[in-house]
């Protein structure tokens, strides 16, 4: 009889606890769904912002905010592509991304060269395209790491899919860092050469392009011998590169 009573009590307890056990089993499923929704929202977040960038100049970038938090001013003036000396986009492409017009965000030729050099014992060098650099400038933070690299690759694909090559270059020329607190072609031209971006000479454009790998360390208005030689190389390459325009690359 005692056994029967005990078995009955256990059965009642199981019945009472069943809803709680079901909730505990369901909790991981709900968490997974929320996690998936959050991940999808994160993936979709850049899309409307990039679509807006097709027509509206971005007001600020993460790098500008980071530098401002460190106490630097923000000197920047947006200028349309037509108000930038043609020599500057040509020089930037010759310096940073010779195949800009022909790739879809990633220059696999340069990536292969960098990988082969690393395999041969050289230091691993960057092979970022203008599109990748713009992805970093518009949406991401400075530094490395696999999460940031993955985010950069994803945003690069979106930029290439949603924007024209000319718009990508126009955005890049207006947000890229060109010195302490100096962003964009117009502010750079005035800070370093005392003139507007439209009036830059070919030599000045080449010097501005030459400092892009380290804009806070090099001064285009007071070039070192190394910087002068780098500018000479860019000037020699400039006639050979294609530059985007209203009717495509030429």
CSV table of N, CA, C and O in Angstrom, one decimal, residues 100-102 165 242-245 247-250:
chain,number,residue,atom,x,y,z
A,100,UNK,N,41.1,49.2,-59.7
A,100,UNK,CA,39.9,49.6,-59.1
A,100,UNK,C,38.7,49.4,-60.0
A,100,UNK,O,37.6,49.0,-59.6
A,101,UNK,N,38.8,49.8,-61.3
A,101,UNK,CA,37.7,49.8,-62.2
A,101,UNK,C,37.3,48.4,-62.6
A,101,UNK,O,36.2,48.2,-63.1
A,102,UNK,N,38.1,47.4,-62.4
A,102,UNK,CA,37.9,46.1,-63.0
A,102,UNK,C,37.6,45.1,-62.0
A,102,UNK,O,37.0,44.0,-62.4
A,165,UNK,N,31.1,52.8,-59.3
A,165,UNK,CA,32.5,53.0,-59.0
A,165,UNK,C,32.8,54.5,-58.8
A,165,UNK,O,33.6,54.8,-57.9
A,242,UNK,N,42.8,53.3,-65.3
A,242,UNK,CA,41.5,53.7,-65.7
A,242,UNK,C,40.8,54.4,-64.5
A,242,UNK,O,41.0,54.0,-63.4
A,243,UNK,N,40.0,55.4,-64.8
A,243,UNK,CA,39.4,56.2,-63.8
A,243,UNK,C,37.9,56.2,-64.1
A,243,UNK,O,37.5,56.5,-65.2
A,244,UNK,N,37.0,56.0,-63.1
A,244,UNK,CA,35.6,56.0,-63.4
A,244,UNK,C,35.1,57.4,-63.6
A,244,UNK,O,35.5,58.4,-63.1
A,245,UNK,N,34.1,57.5,-64.5
A,245,UNK,CA,33.4,58.7,-64.9
A,245,UNK,C,31.9,58.5,-65.1
A,245,UNK,O,31.4,57.4,-64.8
A,247,UNK,N,30.4,57.9,-67.8
A,247,UNK,CA,30.1,56.9,-68.8
A,247,UNK,C,31.0,55.7,-68.6
A,247,UNK,O,31.3,55.0,-69.6
A,248,UNK,N,31.4,55.4,-67.4
A,248,UNK,CA,32.2,54.3,-67.1
A,248,UNK,C,33.6,54.6,-66.9
A,248,UNK,O,34.0,55.7,-66.8
A,249,UNK,N,34.4,53.6,-66.9
A,249,UNK,CA,35.9,53.7,-66.7
A,249,UNK,C,36.6,54.0,-68.0
A,249,UNK,O,36.3,53.5,-69.0
A,250,UNK,N,37.6,54.9,-67.9
A,250,UNK,CA,38.4,55.2,-69.1
A,250,UNK,C,39.8,55.6,-68.6
A,250,UNK,O,40.0,55.9,-67.5
